[in-house]
XYZ file of C-alpha atoms in Angstrom:
615
model
C 0.000 0.000 0.000
C 2.231 2.833 -1.227
C 1.156 6.270 -0.047
C 0.457 8.932 -2.689
C 1.512 12.548 -2.725
C -1.897 14.150 -2.130
C -0.718 15.982 0.934
C 1.806 17.982 -1.093
C -1.000 20.414 -1.815
C -0.125 21.991 1.509
C 3.123 23.355 0.067
C 1.162 26.281 -1.382
C 0.054 27.187 2.115
C 3.496 26.654 3.584
C 5.293 28.933 1.152
C 3.346 31.923 2.449
C 3.448 30.719 6.053
C 7.227 30.651 6.107
C 7.297 34.373 5.307
C 4.861 35.443 8.008
C 6.139 37.166 11.126
C 4.132 37.589 14.265
C 3.830 40.699 16.389
C 2.252 38.552 19.117
C 4.679 37.484 21.802
C 4.188 34.314 23.785
C 7.217 35.077 25.898
C 7.359 35.417 29.617
C 9.377 38.336 30.939
C 9.580 36.661 34.341
C 11.201 33.521 32.857
C 13.747 35.667 31.030
C 14.474 37.507 34.278
C 14.761 34.134 36.027
C 17.566 32.984 33.727
C 19.252 36.380 33.787
C 19.358 36.313 37.608
C 20.800 32.781 37.609
C 23.573 33.859 35.278
C 24.331 36.910 37.432
C 24.344 34.997 40.727
C 26.655 32.082 39.880
C 30.277 31.795 38.852
C 30.697 30.097 35.477
C 34.428 29.271 35.231
C 34.071 27.101 32.116
C 31.715 29.509 30.266
C 28.928 26.985 29.757
C 26.337 29.696 30.377
C 28.242 32.711 29.068
C 28.695 31.089 25.666
C 24.981 30.549 24.898
C 22.894 32.584 27.370
C 22.602 35.753 25.254
C 19.783 38.109 26.260
C 19.861 40.556 23.343
C 17.457 38.586 21.136
C 13.953 38.797 22.656
C 12.330 36.744 19.876
C 9.758 34.092 20.704
C 11.511 31.086 22.200
C 15.059 32.501 22.126
C 15.794 31.241 25.650
C 14.891 27.695 24.559
C 18.241 27.535 22.762
C 20.188 28.229 25.961
C 22.411 25.405 27.217
C 20.572 23.433 29.897
C 17.181 25.093 29.328
C 14.096 23.177 28.191
C 10.890 25.039 27.319
C 7.242 24.084 27.280
C 7.153 24.992 23.592
C 10.083 25.949 21.319
C 8.318 29.202 20.401
C 7.487 30.317 23.939
C 9.862 31.806 26.492
C 8.445 29.621 29.246
C 10.884 27.354 31.111
C 9.963 23.711 31.720
C 13.265 22.330 33.063
C 16.683 23.724 33.973
C 19.502 21.167 33.746
C 22.869 22.588 34.748
C 24.585 19.436 35.976
C 28.356 18.931 35.613
C 29.188 22.519 34.656
C 31.526 23.451 37.508
C 29.216 26.272 38.602
C 29.898 28.007 41.937
C 27.771 30.016 44.327
C 24.753 29.670 46.542
C 21.338 28.378 45.567
C 20.065 30.849 42.903
C 17.016 32.466 44.499
C 16.010 34.079 41.198
C 14.696 30.695 40.046
C 11.423 31.729 41.694
C 10.682 33.745 38.533
C 10.563 30.548 36.448
C 7.091 30.078 37.879
C 6.007 27.101 35.730
C 9.253 25.133 35.929
C 8.914 21.469 36.900
C 12.514 20.209 36.969
C 15.785 21.545 38.426
C 19.164 19.784 38.162
C 22.181 21.492 39.777
C 24.067 18.256 40.432
C 27.843 17.819 40.273
C 28.720 21.464 40.706
C 30.260 23.537 43.518
C 27.186 25.142 45.047
C 27.400 25.856 48.784
C 25.420 27.425 51.590
C 22.016 26.305 52.810
C 19.071 25.064 50.820
C 16.461 27.868 51.009
C 13.983 27.463 53.855
C 11.153 28.584 51.522
C 12.013 26.090 48.794
C 8.340 25.235 48.061
C 7.624 28.865 47.153
C 10.658 29.027 44.877
C 9.807 25.725 43.157
C 6.034 25.521 43.430
C 5.507 22.803 40.798
C 8.806 20.961 40.916
C 8.640 17.223 40.174
C 12.395 16.561 40.013
C 14.959 18.271 42.255
C 18.586 17.139 42.012
C 21.065 19.019 44.238
C 23.432 16.064 44.645
C 27.235 16.240 44.604
C 27.631 19.833 45.765
C 28.634 21.402 49.093
C 25.237 22.387 50.461
C 25.316 22.584 54.265
C 22.888 23.111 57.143
C 19.708 21.147 57.621
C 17.217 19.798 55.118
C 14.398 22.375 55.204
C 11.045 21.127 56.470
C 9.428 23.198 53.708
C 10.456 20.612 51.112
C 7.482 18.597 52.389
C 5.263 21.263 50.758
C 6.664 20.489 47.296
C 3.748 18.134 46.856
C 4.459 17.235 43.212
C 7.949 15.842 43.890
C 8.741 12.507 42.253
C 12.512 12.617 42.588
C 14.577 14.286 45.356
C 18.370 13.834 45.323
C 20.412 15.471 48.097
C 23.268 12.955 48.347
C 26.985 13.837 48.471
C 26.646 17.166 50.271
C 27.441 18.391 53.817
C 23.907 18.405 55.214
C 23.523 18.019 58.986
C 20.839 17.326 61.565
C 17.790 15.101 61.134
C 15.817 14.353 58.011
C 12.443 16.072 58.568
C 9.865 13.360 59.236
C 7.344 15.636 57.476
C 8.855 14.466 54.167
C 6.684 11.366 54.534
C 3.851 13.614 53.263
C 5.441 13.503 49.806
C 3.140 10.736 48.660
C 4.303 10.931 45.026
C 7.981 10.421 45.815
C 9.617 7.600 43.880
C 13.335 8.306 44.404
C 14.964 9.821 47.484
C 18.675 9.854 48.284
C 20.656 11.534 51.093
C 23.732 9.308 51.228
C 27.158 10.756 52.031
C 26.042 13.602 54.280
C 26.248 14.181 58.073
C 22.688 13.301 58.963
C 21.438 11.439 62.038
C 18.234 10.263 63.702
C 15.109 8.486 62.417
C 14.194 8.567 58.725
C 10.747 9.339 57.291
C 8.436 6.567 56.122
C 7.544 7.048 52.464
C 4.670 5.561 50.478
C 4.889 2.075 49.023
C 5.399 3.601 45.549
C 8.873 4.784 46.527
C 11.905 2.651 45.670
C 14.387 3.592 48.401
C 17.168 1.297 49.588
C 19.816 1.320 52.331
C 22.302 2.725 49.803
C 20.222 5.900 49.563
C 20.995 6.550 53.272
C 24.583 5.234 53.370
C 27.559 7.051 54.900
C 25.818 9.340 57.373
C 26.474 9.824 61.101
C 23.681 7.589 62.364
C 20.342 7.159 60.610
C 17.805 4.566 61.720
C 14.433 3.177 60.745
C 13.279 0.911 57.917
C 15.021 -0.099 55.645
C 17.894 0.648 58.050
C 18.190 -0.894 61.533
C 15.422 0.159 63.907
C 16.111 3.104 66.169
C 17.197 1.683 69.547
C 14.920 3.659 71.865
C 11.960 3.092 69.569
C 12.675 -0.623 69.275
C 12.907 -1.226 73.047
C 9.839 0.834 73.881
C 7.941 -0.785 71.070
C 8.858 -4.260 72.310
C 7.672 -3.577 75.882
C 4.540 -1.888 74.676
C 3.675 -4.808 72.424
C 3.919 -7.309 75.301
C 1.656 -5.231 77.574
C -0.751 -4.339 74.802
C -0.926 -7.928 73.605
C -1.920 -9.188 77.039
C -4.536 -6.475 77.486
C -6.041 -6.754 74.032
C -6.012 -10.534 73.721
C -8.845 -10.973 76.227
C -11.314 -8.768 74.374
C -10.401 -9.347 70.717
C -12.816 -12.213 70.128
C -15.763 -10.375 71.676
C -15.013 -7.219 69.666
C -14.803 -9.141 66.405
C -18.076 -10.914 67.091
C -19.826 -7.610 67.860
C -18.413 -6.008 64.709
C -19.673 -8.847 62.521
C -23.186 -8.613 63.996
C -23.274 -4.839 63.466
C -21.955 -5.191 59.935
C -24.682 -7.656 58.930
C -27.356 -5.496 60.565
C -26.188 -2.295 58.840
C -25.909 -4.037 55.473
C -29.537 -5.080 55.737
C -30.599 -1.543 56.673
C -28.688 -0.090 53.723
C -30.252 -2.671 51.416
C -33.725 -1.749 52.674
C -33.032 1.950 52.052
C -31.871 1.217 48.520
C -35.118 -0.619 47.887
C -37.000 2.505 48.985
C -34.817 4.635 46.689
C -33.902 2.297 43.823
C -31.700 4.873 42.090
C -29.677 5.559 45.232
C -28.889 9.190 44.337
C -28.517 10.491 47.873
C -27.028 13.791 46.731
C -30.285 14.786 45.058
C -32.087 14.668 48.417
C -30.019 17.611 49.631
C -31.446 19.701 46.777
C -35.108 19.353 47.770
C -35.328 22.837 49.240
C -33.586 24.427 46.239
C -35.787 23.358 43.343
C -36.711 26.956 42.607
C -33.101 27.919 41.772
C -32.898 29.244 38.218
C -30.681 27.756 35.541
C -28.490 30.480 34.020
C -28.773 30.265 30.220
C -26.353 31.707 27.641
C -28.886 32.052 24.829
C -32.522 31.700 23.896
C -32.209 28.269 22.276
C -33.897 26.732 25.323
C -36.703 28.263 27.383
C -36.039 29.468 30.930
C -35.551 26.632 33.397
C -35.280 25.960 37.095
C -33.537 23.187 38.963
C -36.915 21.444 39.302
C -37.074 21.213 35.490
C -33.672 19.509 35.390
C -34.720 17.140 38.173
C -37.840 16.140 36.268
C -36.047 15.912 32.919
C -33.435 13.508 34.347
C -35.839 11.483 36.542
C -34.126 13.002 39.601
C -30.743 12.264 38.042
C -31.582 8.584 37.819
C -28.812 6.093 37.213
C -30.760 4.893 34.196
C -30.269 8.362 32.654
C -26.463 8.243 32.886
C -24.923 8.377 29.402
C -21.297 8.808 30.417
C -18.982 9.022 33.412
C -15.494 10.491 33.397
C -12.908 12.420 35.353
C -14.841 15.676 35.150
C -18.162 14.238 36.263
C -21.266 12.319 35.211
C -23.391 13.126 32.157
C -27.166 12.537 32.218
C -29.693 12.516 29.390
C -32.563 14.957 29.943
C -35.892 15.406 28.155
C -37.896 18.535 28.916
C -41.681 18.742 28.945
C -41.716 20.013 25.341
C -39.616 16.977 24.256
C -36.432 19.027 23.914
C -33.448 16.727 24.476
C -30.479 17.964 26.501
C -27.485 16.641 28.374
C -26.761 17.646 31.971
C -23.319 17.175 33.510
C -22.861 17.031 37.262
C -19.310 18.256 37.886
C -16.998 16.320 40.133
C -15.680 18.286 43.143
C -14.968 21.720 41.682
C -12.240 23.501 43.677
C -13.328 26.982 42.615
C -15.295 29.436 44.723
C -18.706 30.559 43.520
C -17.228 33.780 42.128
C -14.443 31.926 40.296
C -16.913 29.386 38.933
C -19.152 32.174 37.596
C -16.129 33.728 35.896
C -15.159 30.426 34.274
C -18.720 29.906 33.101
C -18.832 33.379 31.569
C -15.696 32.484 29.604
C -16.869 29.044 28.478
C -20.284 30.414 27.523
C -18.580 32.603 24.915
C -16.557 29.737 23.437
C -18.430 28.686 20.311
C -17.294 26.640 17.314
C -18.988 24.230 14.922
C -16.985 21.321 16.387
C -17.651 22.027 20.078
C -20.656 20.738 22.034
C -22.655 23.921 22.750
C -22.774 24.854 26.451
C -26.307 26.182 26.938
C -26.291 27.065 30.631
C -25.365 26.155 34.197
C -26.823 25.904 37.670
C -25.185 26.327 41.106
C -26.963 24.746 44.059
C -25.084 24.562 47.365
C -21.909 22.634 46.520
C -23.369 21.185 43.315
C -22.360 22.463 39.870
C -24.563 21.420 36.913
C -23.860 22.208 33.253
C -26.487 22.024 30.484
C -25.441 21.001 26.962
C -27.125 20.430 23.630
C -28.017 16.773 23.078
C -25.831 14.727 20.711
C -28.031 11.912 19.351
C -25.275 9.634 18.010
C -23.373 9.374 21.288
C -19.603 9.151 21.601
C -17.050 8.215 18.976
C -15.813 5.530 21.369
C -19.189 3.792 21.457
C -19.614 4.006 17.662
C -16.158 2.545 17.030
C -16.199 -0.159 19.679
C -19.594 -1.805 19.396
C -20.317 -5.182 20.940
C -20.246 -8.260 18.712
C -24.056 -8.268 18.538
C -24.104 -4.643 17.356
C -21.052 -4.890 15.110
C -21.414 -2.510 12.178
C -18.124 -1.149 10.858
C -17.881 2.590 10.188
C -16.850 3.280 6.611
C -13.597 5.145 5.957
C -15.066 8.435 4.624
C -17.080 8.811 7.834
C -14.027 8.069 10.002
C -11.964 10.635 8.092
C -14.761 13.208 8.354
C -14.768 12.745 12.138
C -10.954 12.968 12.306
C -10.850 16.216 10.307
C -13.721 17.833 12.226
C -12.305 16.896 15.621
C -8.825 18.110 14.626
C -10.357 21.384 13.472
C -12.061 21.822 16.844
C -8.957 21.051 18.892
C -6.809 23.278 16.651
C -9.258 26.125 17.181
C -9.075 25.659 20.969
C -5.263 25.691 20.845
C -4.602 28.441 18.323
C -7.640 30.661 17.716
C -9.682 30.600 20.914
C -9.195 33.508 23.314
C -8.160 32.483 25.907
C -6.362 29.447 24.512
C -7.757 26.219 25.947
C -5.804 23.013 26.549
C -8.321 20.179 26.741
C -6.201 17.865 28.975
C -8.510 14.865 28.667
C -8.794 14.003 24.959
C -10.130 10.554 24.150
C -12.681 9.010 21.807
C -15.167 9.399 24.665
C -14.995 13.206 24.641
C -15.805 13.395 20.914
C -19.586 13.313 20.514
C -21.508 12.930 17.231
C -24.564 14.937 16.222
C -27.394 13.736 13.989
C -25.169 14.157 10.898
C -22.170 12.498 12.584
C -20.396 15.859 12.746
C -17.895 15.552 15.634
C -18.452 17.807 18.641
C -15.821 18.103 21.398
C -17.100 17.911 24.959
C -15.469 18.705 28.323
C -13.356 21.548 26.895
C -12.322 23.933 29.660
C -13.614 21.663 32.428
C -10.208 20.498 33.670
C -9.595 23.981 35.108
C -12.842 23.737 37.046
C -11.656 20.593 38.794
C -8.409 22.071 40.097
C -6.673 25.364 39.289
C -3.312 23.545 39.170
C -3.933 20.316 37.302
C -6.255 17.558 38.445
C -5.634 15.633 35.249
C -2.094 14.877 36.235
C -2.507 14.510 39.966
C -5.139 11.831 39.399
C -2.890 10.208 36.821
C 0.036 10.062 39.249
C -2.187 8.583 41.931
C -3.311 5.853 39.554
C -6.884 7.068 39.311
C -6.887 8.343 35.746
C -9.452 6.439 33.726
C -7.990 6.510 30.213
C -4.321 5.718 30.602
C -4.018 4.731 26.941
C -4.338 8.398 25.967
C -1.925 10.003 28.457
C 1.304 11.427 27.026
C 4.376 9.735 28.565
C 5.875 13.000 29.859
C 2.884 13.626 32.179
C 4.219 11.342 34.890
C 7.336 13.511 35.023
C 6.030 17.042 34.522
C 2.547 16.860 36.107
C 1.528 19.702 33.790
C -0.803 19.745 30.797
C 0.527 21.122 27.493
C -0.779 21.510 23.933
C 1.643 18.784 22.852
C 0.072 16.467 25.443
C -3.256 17.066 23.718
C -1.619 16.246 20.371
C -0.415 12.903 21.739
C -3.892 12.056 23.025
C -5.497 12.986 19.704
C -2.925 10.825 17.930
C -4.280 7.866 19.910
C -7.814 8.766 18.741
C -6.543 8.725 15.142
C -5.058 5.278 15.776
C -8.466 4.097 17.006
C -10.099 5.397 13.815
C -7.566 3.668 11.559
C -7.205 0.372 13.446
C -10.628 -0.063 15.043
C -8.831 -1.079 18.247
C -9.332 0.497 21.687
C -6.636 2.674 23.240
C -5.913 0.418 26.198
C -6.040 -3.071 24.737
C -5.430 -4.614 21.321
C -7.783 -7.512 20.572
C -5.935 -8.623 17.457
C -2.732 -10.598 17.763
C -3.393 -11.409 21.426
C -0.965 -14.338 21.411
C 1.965 -12.167 20.346
C 1.070 -8.918 22.088
C -0.616 -7.858 25.315
C -0.148 -4.099 25.619
C -1.892 -0.867 24.740
C -2.512 0.519 21.269
C 0.501 2.844 21.077
C 2.882 0.092 22.195
C 1.459 -2.187 19.495
C 1.870 0.510 16.817
C 5.449 1.150 17.980
C 6.254 -2.551 17.651
C 4.757 -2.735 14.148
C 6.598 0.434 13.116
C 9.950 -0.925 14.300
C 9.300 -4.093 12.287
C 8.152 -2.104 9.211
C 4.717 -3.717 9.384
C 2.536 -0.637 9.926
C 0.099 -1.717 7.211
C -0.895 -4.653 9.409
C -2.472 -2.231 11.892
C -5.208 -1.031 9.526
C -8.754 -2.209 10.231
C -9.399 -5.097 7.832
C -12.917 -3.826 7.119
C -11.388 -0.730 5.455
C -8.838 -2.410 3.174
C -9.330 -2.678 -0.594
C -12.134 -0.150 -0.966
C -10.252 2.544 -2.864
C -8.951 4.543 0.092
C -5.860 2.561 1.100
C -3.493 5.483 0.477
C -5.596 7.911 2.546
C -5.813 5.437 5.410
C -2.067 4.856 5.439
C -1.336 8.584 5.319
C -3.681 9.118 8.286
C -1.875 6.346 10.132
C 1.420 8.146 9.522
C -0.029 11.399 10.901
C -1.096 9.497 14.009
C 2.405 8.052 14.353
C 3.936 11.539 14.179
C 1.800 12.409 17.223
C 2.491 9.348 19.387
C 5.891 7.985 18.287
C 7.877 11.237 18.214
C 10.975 11.151 20.475
C 9.532 13.894 22.689
C 6.873 16.611 22.920
C 8.903 19.126 20.898
C 9.035 16.804 17.903
C 5.264 16.328 17.748
C 3.312 18.476 15.288
C 1.020 21.189 16.591
C -2.714 20.591 16.490
C -3.006 23.054 13.607
C -0.425 21.065 11.647
C -2.345 17.852 12.339
C -5.525 19.501 11.056
C -3.793 20.750 7.892
C -2.375 17.306 7.167
C -5.734 15.580 7.644
C -7.534 18.220 5.587
C -5.122 17.614 2.706
C -5.607 13.851 2.961
C -9.389 14.258 2.748
C -9.350 16.940 0.060
C -11.534 14.985 -2.386
C -14.416 14.730 0.088
C -14.889 18.508 0.633
C -15.265 18.015 4.400
C -13.809 21.453 5.155
C -13.670 24.916 3.660
C -10.627 27.068 3.071
C -9.554 29.658 5.645
C -11.926 28.419 8.329
C -9.036 28.588 10.807
C -6.635 31.494 10.853
C -3.098 30.276 10.466
C -1.053 30.419 13.702
C 2.155 32.362 13.327
C 4.617 29.911 14.888
C 7.823 31.093 13.243
C 10.001 28.289 11.986
C 7.297 25.631 12.043
C 6.749 25.696 8.282
C 9.894 23.704 7.575
C 8.968 21.128 10.175
C 5.456 20.739 8.750
C 6.991 20.336 5.317
C 9.126 17.511 6.695
C 6.018 15.892 8.170
C 4.267 16.088 4.809
C 7.224 14.601 2.950
C 7.308 11.790 5.513
C 3.807 10.786 4.462
């Protein structure tokens, strides 16, 4: 199945794009000041910084070319990581790093830094996930404030001159995976970390006298614990049996009571009972497409938010089908634990109510009742893309290729608009085939846009992922576990997985074909086929040999550019993905020219050209 050159039509667009210059700056003055202050506060005897850290440029992304600096995006002056290891740098901890406010990784290892680690380290590095200060000459104690760096995965403080005890408060770092303090002058008991951490005796070696698992038990604790256990064992042994018997009886009795209550309320929606006195609360509407409503209308339309009305459940909340008295069909989402105040929520709603595009599910209104937050959407009669693609064997009815490509192009257009043309720019953070809904004409409509911010102003998406609670792991970009921050390129990865679903017919988390040879997720399967030059084998057999083989393969290659790129920087932007897909589907007239204004990412034209040639 040799791919054709249909996508070369984009060269006409690219020739003009390459000449465009943007007056819009995505830079961050504070990040530039951050790096400038670092350079001014440290000695650089080998000129690692002096040779490349030139501040006379001021173009978009110029700091991303500095040695040891990684950015969120190559065209934005926003620092992601600073890696200055093994440069022979001298001085104290550079306090100016506080101005790199969205930085997630700091590596100052194997240098000659001295002095104390700042006592307010969590304010300086608010979102740090990796902190490596090893092999320096830092002295004094380990600051208790490190325990407030709640996103930390990796903390390396070994080979320094740190003294005193390790703060036991560090045990609150429940995301920690690596921790090392060997070769210091520390003493006393060590903190107990979560079971996810891989910490050995070597990580504590060569200190003055540390104790506690996995090291020898602390002597005073061990002796007291032994005596206490003997006394407590004798006291408790006599009553244990009676307590267990009583607990079992109470458990059975309460289970029966709960069962009886569920029979009285078969739907079991206890939260709706708290709303009984608030049924007169009005639903705030953004337009006149639906008549004025009250909470009582939503209650009636959803059968009191009956479980039988649930049409989808995800990280952001539960979606219910609703039918008003005049037979108007809607969808009502009950948000999951919004962290915003009422004023902040109103502000977010005012923003989202203005966000309108042909490929977004229209947000019609919202309702605030006590702690509950309810959103009202237009009904999408053909459900989710996930359900249409992955029908049960009894319902099996393969989607034809033109329809799959139409959905891919429309969804890409919607996501590209959110990333590049929407004001403010919106990162979806939770892209999957479940968030792409289909209207009566199977036009794709993106749901849940902007909702991730309502869950947590920092990033619930990633905190739930790190804690193992994220529901759609097959879509999560690999860098999330390290950075804990959502980015446009993370969205691109997730959409690449959706494209793979459209081309292969397989689900994101499990491949049903080739089960004997492979038992991983969809991206891992595609990577294996790509390495063996067997990508054609991934295509859904129901699509092969119907006159669209070249288009299907080209779409597969676009998907691979999103999910198999070496890192986030090498992935295309969402606008580039849309342009590639639009060129592939040119003969179907799914889209019109100039429906998205072209983003002015200087220097991206050549990279898009390379992507096109690769097809």
